[in-house]
PDB file of C-alpha atoms in Angstrom:
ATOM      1  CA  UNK Z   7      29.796 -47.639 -24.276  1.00  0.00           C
ATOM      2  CA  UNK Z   8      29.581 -44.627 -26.780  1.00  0.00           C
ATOM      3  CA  UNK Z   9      26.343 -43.452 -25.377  1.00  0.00           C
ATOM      4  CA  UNK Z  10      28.081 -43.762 -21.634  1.00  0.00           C
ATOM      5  CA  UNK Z  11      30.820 -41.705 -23.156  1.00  0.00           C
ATOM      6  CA  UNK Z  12      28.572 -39.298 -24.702  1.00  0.00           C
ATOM      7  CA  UNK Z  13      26.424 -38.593 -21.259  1.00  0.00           C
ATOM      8  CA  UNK Z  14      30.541 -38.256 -19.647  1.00  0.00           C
ATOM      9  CA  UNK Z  15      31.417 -35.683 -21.842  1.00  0.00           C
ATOM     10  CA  UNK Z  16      27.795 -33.879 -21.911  1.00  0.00           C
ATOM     11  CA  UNK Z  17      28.198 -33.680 -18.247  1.00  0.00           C
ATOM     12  CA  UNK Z  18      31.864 -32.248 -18.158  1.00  0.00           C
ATOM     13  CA  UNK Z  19      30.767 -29.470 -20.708  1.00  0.00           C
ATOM     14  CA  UNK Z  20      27.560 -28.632 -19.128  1.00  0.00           C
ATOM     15  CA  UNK Z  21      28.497 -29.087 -15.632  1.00  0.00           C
ATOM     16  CA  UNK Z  22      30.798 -26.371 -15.975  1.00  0.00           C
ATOM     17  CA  UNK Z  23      28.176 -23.710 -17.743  1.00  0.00           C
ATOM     18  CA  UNK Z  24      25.410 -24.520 -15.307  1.00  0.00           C
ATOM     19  CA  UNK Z  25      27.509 -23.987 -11.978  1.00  0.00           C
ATOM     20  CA  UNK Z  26      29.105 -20.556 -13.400  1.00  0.00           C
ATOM     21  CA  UNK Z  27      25.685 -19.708 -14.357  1.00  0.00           C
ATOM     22  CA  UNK Z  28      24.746 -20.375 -11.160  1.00  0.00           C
ATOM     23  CA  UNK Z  29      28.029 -18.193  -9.400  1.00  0.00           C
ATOM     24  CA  UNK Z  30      26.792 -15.123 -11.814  1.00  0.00           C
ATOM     25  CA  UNK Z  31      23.619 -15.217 -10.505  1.00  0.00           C
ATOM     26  CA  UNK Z  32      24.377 -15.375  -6.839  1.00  0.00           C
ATOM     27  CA  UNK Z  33      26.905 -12.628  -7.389  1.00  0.00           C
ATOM     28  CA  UNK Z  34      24.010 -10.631  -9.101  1.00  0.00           C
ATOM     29  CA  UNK Z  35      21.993 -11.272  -6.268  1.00  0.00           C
ATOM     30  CA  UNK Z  36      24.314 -10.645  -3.783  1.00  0.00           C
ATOM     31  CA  UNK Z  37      25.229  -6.691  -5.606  1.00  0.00           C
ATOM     32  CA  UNK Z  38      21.500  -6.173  -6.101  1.00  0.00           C
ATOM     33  CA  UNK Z  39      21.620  -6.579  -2.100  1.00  0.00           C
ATOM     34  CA  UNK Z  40      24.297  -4.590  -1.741  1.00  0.00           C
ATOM     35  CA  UNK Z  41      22.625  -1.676  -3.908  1.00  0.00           C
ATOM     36  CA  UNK Z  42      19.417  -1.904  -2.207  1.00  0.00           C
ATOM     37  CA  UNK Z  43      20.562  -1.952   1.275  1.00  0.00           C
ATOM     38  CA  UNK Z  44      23.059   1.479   0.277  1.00  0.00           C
ATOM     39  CA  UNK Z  45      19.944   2.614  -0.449  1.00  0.00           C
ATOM     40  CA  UNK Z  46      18.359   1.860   2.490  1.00  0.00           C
ATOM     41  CA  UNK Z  47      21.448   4.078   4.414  1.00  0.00           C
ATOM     42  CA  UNK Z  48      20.572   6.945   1.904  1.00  0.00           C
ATOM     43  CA  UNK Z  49      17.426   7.071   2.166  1.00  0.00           C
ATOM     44  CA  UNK Z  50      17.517   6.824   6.457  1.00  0.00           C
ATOM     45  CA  UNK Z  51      20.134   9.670   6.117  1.00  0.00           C
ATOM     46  CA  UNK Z  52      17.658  11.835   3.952  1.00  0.00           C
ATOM     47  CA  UNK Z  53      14.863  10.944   6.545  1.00  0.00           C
ATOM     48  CA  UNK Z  54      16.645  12.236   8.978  1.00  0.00           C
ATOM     49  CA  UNK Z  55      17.853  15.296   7.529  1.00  0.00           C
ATOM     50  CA  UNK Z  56      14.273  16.016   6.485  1.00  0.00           C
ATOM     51  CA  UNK Z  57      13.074  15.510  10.085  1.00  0.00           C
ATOM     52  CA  UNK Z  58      15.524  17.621  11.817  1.00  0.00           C
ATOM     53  CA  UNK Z  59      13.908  20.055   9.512  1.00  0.00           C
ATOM     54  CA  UNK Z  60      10.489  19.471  10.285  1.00  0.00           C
ATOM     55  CA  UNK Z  61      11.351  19.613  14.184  1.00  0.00           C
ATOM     56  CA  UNK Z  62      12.909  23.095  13.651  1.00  0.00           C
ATOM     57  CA  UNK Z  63       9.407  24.016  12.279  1.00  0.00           C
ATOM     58  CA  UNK Z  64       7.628  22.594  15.081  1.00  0.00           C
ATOM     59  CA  UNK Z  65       9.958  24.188  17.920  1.00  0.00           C
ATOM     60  CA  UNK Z  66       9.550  27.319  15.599  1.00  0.00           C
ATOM     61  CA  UNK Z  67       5.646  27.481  16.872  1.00  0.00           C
ATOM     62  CA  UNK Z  68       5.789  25.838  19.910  1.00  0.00           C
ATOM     63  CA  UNK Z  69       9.226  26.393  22.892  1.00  0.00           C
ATOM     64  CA  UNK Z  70      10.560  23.340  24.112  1.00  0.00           C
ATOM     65  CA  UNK Z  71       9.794  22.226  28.059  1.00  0.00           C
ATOM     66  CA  UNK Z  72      12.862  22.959  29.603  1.00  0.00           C
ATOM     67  CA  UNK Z  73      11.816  20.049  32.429  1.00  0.00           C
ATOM     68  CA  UNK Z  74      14.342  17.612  32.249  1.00  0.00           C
ATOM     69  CA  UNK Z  75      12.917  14.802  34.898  1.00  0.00           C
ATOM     70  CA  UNK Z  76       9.589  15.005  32.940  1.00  0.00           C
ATOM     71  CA  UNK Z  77      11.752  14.717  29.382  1.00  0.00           C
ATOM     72  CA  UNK Z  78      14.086  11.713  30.592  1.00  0.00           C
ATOM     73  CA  UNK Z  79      10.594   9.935  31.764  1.00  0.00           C
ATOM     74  CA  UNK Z  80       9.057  10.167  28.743  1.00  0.00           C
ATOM     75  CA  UNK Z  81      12.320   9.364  26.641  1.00  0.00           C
ATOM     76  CA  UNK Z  82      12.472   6.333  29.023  1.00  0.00           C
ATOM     77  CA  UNK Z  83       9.532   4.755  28.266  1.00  0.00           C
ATOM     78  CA  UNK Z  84       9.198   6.231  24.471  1.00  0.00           C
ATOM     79  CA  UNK Z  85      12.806   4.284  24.056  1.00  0.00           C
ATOM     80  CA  UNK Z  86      11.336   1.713  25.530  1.00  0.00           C
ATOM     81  CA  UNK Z  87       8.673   1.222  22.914  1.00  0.00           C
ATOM     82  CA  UNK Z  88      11.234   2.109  20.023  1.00  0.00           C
ATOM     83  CA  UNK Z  89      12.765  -0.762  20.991  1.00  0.00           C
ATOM     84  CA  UNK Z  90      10.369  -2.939  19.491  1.00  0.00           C
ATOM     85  CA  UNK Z  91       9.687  -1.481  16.380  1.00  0.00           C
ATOM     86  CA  UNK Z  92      11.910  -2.053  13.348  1.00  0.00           C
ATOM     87  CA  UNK Z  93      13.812   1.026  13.038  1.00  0.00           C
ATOM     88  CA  UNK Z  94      16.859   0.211  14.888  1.00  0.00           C
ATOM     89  CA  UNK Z  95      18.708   2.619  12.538  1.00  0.00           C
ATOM     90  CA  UNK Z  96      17.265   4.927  13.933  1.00  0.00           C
ATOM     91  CA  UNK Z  97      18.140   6.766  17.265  1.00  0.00           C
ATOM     92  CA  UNK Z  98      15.075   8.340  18.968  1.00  0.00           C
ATOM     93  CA  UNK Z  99      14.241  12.104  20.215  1.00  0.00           C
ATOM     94  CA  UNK Z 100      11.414  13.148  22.652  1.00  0.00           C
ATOM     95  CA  UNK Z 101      10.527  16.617  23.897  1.00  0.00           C
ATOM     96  CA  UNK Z 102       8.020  18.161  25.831  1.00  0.00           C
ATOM     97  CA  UNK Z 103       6.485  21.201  24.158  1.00  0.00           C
ATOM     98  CA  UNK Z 104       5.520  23.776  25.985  1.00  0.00           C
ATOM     99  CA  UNK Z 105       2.198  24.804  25.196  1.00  0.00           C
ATOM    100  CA  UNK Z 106      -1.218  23.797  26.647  1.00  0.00           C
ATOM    101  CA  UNK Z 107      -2.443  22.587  23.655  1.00  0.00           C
ATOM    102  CA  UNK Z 108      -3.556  19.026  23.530  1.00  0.00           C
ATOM    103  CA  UNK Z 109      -1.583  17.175  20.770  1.00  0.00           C
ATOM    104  CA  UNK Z 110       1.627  14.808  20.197  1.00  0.00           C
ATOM    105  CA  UNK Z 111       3.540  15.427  16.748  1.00  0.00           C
ATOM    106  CA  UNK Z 112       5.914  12.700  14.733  1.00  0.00           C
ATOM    107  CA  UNK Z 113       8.631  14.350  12.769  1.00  0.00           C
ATOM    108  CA  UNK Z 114      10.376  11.623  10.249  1.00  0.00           C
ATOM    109  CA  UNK Z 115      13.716  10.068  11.671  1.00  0.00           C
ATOM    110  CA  UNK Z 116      12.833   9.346  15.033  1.00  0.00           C
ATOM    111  CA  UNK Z 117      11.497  13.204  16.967  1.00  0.00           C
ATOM    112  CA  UNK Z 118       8.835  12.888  18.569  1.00  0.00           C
ATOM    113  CA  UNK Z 119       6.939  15.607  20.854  1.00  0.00           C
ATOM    114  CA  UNK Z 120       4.150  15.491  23.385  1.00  0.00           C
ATOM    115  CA  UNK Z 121       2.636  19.322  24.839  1.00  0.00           C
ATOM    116  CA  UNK Z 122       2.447  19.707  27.919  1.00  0.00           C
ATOM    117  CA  UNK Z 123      -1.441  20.236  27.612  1.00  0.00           C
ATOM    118  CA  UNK Z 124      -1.736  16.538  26.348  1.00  0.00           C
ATOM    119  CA  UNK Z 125       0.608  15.301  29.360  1.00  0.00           C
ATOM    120  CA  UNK Z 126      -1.639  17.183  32.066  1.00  0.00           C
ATOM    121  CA  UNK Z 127      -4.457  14.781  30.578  1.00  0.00           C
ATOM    122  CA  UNK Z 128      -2.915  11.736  31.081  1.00  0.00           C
ATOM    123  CA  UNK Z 129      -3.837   9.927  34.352  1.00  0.00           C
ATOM    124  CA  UNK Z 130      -1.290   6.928  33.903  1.00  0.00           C
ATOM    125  CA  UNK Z 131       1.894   5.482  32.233  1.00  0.00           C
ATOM    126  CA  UNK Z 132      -0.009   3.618  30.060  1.00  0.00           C
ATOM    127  CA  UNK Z 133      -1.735   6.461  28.836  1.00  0.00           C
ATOM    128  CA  UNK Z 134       1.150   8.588  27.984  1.00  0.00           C
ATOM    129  CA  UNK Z 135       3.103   4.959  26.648  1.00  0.00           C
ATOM    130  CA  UNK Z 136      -0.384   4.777  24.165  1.00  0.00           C
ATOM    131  CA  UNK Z 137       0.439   8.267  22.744  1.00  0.00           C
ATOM    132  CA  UNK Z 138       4.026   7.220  21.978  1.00  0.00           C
ATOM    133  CA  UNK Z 139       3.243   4.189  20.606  1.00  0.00           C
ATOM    134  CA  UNK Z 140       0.967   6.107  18.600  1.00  0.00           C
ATOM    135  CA  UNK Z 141       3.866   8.031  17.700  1.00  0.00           C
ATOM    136  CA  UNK Z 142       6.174   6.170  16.955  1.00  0.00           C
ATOM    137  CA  UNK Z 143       4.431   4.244  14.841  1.00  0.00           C
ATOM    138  CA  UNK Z 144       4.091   7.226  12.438  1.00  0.00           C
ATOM    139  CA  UNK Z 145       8.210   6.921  12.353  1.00  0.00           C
ATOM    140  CA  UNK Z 146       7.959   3.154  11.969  1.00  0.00           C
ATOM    141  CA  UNK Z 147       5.805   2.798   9.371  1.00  0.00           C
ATOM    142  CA  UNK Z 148       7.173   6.287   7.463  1.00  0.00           C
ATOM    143  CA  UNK Z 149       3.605   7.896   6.794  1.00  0.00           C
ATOM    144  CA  UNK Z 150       5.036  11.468   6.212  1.00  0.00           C
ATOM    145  CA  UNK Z 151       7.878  10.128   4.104  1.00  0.00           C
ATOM    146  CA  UNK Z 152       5.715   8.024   1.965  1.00  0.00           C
ATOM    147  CA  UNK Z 153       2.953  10.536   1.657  1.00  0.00           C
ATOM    148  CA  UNK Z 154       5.522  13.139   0.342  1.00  0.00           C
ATOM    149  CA  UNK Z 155       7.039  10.094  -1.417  1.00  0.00           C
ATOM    150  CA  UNK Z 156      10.439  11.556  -0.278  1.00  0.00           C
ATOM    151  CA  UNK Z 157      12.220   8.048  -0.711  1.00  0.00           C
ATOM    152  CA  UNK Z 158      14.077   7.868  -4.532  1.00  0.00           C
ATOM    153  CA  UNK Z 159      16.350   5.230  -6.185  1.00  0.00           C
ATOM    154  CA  UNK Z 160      18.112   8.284  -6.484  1.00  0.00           C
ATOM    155  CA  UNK Z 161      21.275   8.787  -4.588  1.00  0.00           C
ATOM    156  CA  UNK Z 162      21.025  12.443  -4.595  1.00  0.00           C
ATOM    157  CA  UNK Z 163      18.994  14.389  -1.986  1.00  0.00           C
ATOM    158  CA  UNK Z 164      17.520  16.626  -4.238  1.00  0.00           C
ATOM    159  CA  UNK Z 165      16.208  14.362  -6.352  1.00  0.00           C
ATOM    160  CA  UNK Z 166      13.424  12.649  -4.093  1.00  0.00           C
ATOM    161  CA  UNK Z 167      12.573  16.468  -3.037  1.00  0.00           C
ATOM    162  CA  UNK Z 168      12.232  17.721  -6.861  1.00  0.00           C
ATOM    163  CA  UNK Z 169       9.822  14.736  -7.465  1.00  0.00           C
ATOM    164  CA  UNK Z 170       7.362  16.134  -4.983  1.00  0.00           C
ATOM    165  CA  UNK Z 171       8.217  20.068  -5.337  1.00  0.00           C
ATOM    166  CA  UNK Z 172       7.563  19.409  -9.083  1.00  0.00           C
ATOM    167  CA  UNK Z 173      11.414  20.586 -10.235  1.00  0.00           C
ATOM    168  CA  UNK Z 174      14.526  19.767 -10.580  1.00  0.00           C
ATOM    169  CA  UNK Z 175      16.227  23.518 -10.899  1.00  0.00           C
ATOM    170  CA  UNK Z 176      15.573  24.483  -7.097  1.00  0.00           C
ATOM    171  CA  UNK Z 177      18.718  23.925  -5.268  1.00  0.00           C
ATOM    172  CA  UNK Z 178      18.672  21.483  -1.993  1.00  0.00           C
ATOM    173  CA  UNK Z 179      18.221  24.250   0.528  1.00  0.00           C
ATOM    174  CA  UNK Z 180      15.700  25.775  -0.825  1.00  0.00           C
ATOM    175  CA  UNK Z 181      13.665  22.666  -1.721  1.00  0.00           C
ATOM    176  CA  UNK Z 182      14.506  21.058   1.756  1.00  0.00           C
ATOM    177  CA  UNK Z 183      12.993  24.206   2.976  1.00  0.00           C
ATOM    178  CA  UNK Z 184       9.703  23.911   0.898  1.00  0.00           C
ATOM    179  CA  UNK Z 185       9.457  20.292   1.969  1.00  0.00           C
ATOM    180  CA  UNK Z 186       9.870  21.078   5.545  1.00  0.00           C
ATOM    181  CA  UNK Z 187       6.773  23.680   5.268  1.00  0.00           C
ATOM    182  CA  UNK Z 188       4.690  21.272   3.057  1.00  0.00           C
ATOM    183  CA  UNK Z 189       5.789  18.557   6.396  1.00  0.00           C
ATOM    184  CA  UNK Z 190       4.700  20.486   8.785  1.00  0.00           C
ATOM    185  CA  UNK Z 191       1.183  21.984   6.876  1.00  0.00           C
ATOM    186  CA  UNK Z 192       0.568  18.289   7.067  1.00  0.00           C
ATOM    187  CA  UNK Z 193       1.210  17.731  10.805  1.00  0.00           C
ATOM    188  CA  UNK Z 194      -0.638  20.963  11.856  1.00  0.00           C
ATOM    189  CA  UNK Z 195      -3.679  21.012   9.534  1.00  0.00           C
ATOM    190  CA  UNK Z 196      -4.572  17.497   8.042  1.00  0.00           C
ATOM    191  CA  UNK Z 197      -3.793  15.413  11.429  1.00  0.00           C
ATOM    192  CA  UNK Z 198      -1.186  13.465  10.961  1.00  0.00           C
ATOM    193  CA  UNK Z 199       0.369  13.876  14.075  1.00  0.00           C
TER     194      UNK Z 199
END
């Protein structure tokens, strides 16, 4: 009977410590999820921000198709495709540029552009759904982003914008600004659009 007892009261005192252990470490677990998917929000925000940025570049050099039949067509079946990937924070833009240049361009946070020179190429739907795809995979998969390795554990914007400018005295506009050129070097000159 004493080594009945004995098991009894080893199994009211540790029964106890192993189930609050247990409560601390789901609670730790479910904060650490909680940080990491703020984050995740921040870090969609900053793409975003960054993108709009690299757009205004883009529709710096190149005027925007002022079609809107052809630019509802192509946001058709570019949303189409969007819908698929795994970005569903994200809400999609597509332009027509107007230009007869042959080229397609992927700005972070969901704006993509086709020229009008690449459109008058395409024979089919599937063609121009192909160059989306292509696209908006670039978005999905955060190519730009990770090549200027814009995302931080940082909250603040500037931080994940120092780390690649190489400081952390410029202010945000001014960084944002030398991020958006260094963006859109990439797109124009080392192909990543």
């Amino acid at each position: 009977m004493n080594v009945s007892r004995n098991y009894l009261c080893l199994l009211i005192f540790i029964f106890p410590l192993v189930f609050a252990g247990s409560v601390g470490a789901q609670e730790f677990r479910l904060r650490a999820h909680h940080v990491f998917w703020k984050n995740q929000e921040a870090n969609t925000e900053r793409e975003i921000d960054f993108g709009r940025g690299v757009s205004a570049k883009i529709l710096g050099k190149y005027p925007i198709l002022r079609d809107e039949r052809k630019v509802r067509y192509i946001s058709q079946i570019g949303t189409g495709i969007s819908a698929q990937l795994g970005r569903p924070e994200l809400r999609y833009f597509f332009g027509i540029l107007d230009t007869d240049e042959i080229n397609a361009f992927a700005a972070p946070g969901g704006y993509i552009f086709v020229t009008r020179g690449a459109l008058k190429l395409m024979r089919n739907e599937a063609q121009l759904a192909g160059v989306l795809a292509h696209e908006l995979a670039h978005v999905d998969q955060k190519h730009i982003v990770r090549k200027l390795k814009l995302q931080s554990t940082d909250r603040s914007v500037t931080s994940g914008i120092a780390q690649v400018l190489g400081g952390a005295t410029l202010t945000a506009k001014i960084a944002l600004e030398r991020l958006n050129d260094l963006a859109f070097k990439m797109l124009m000159e080392e192909g990543l659009s």
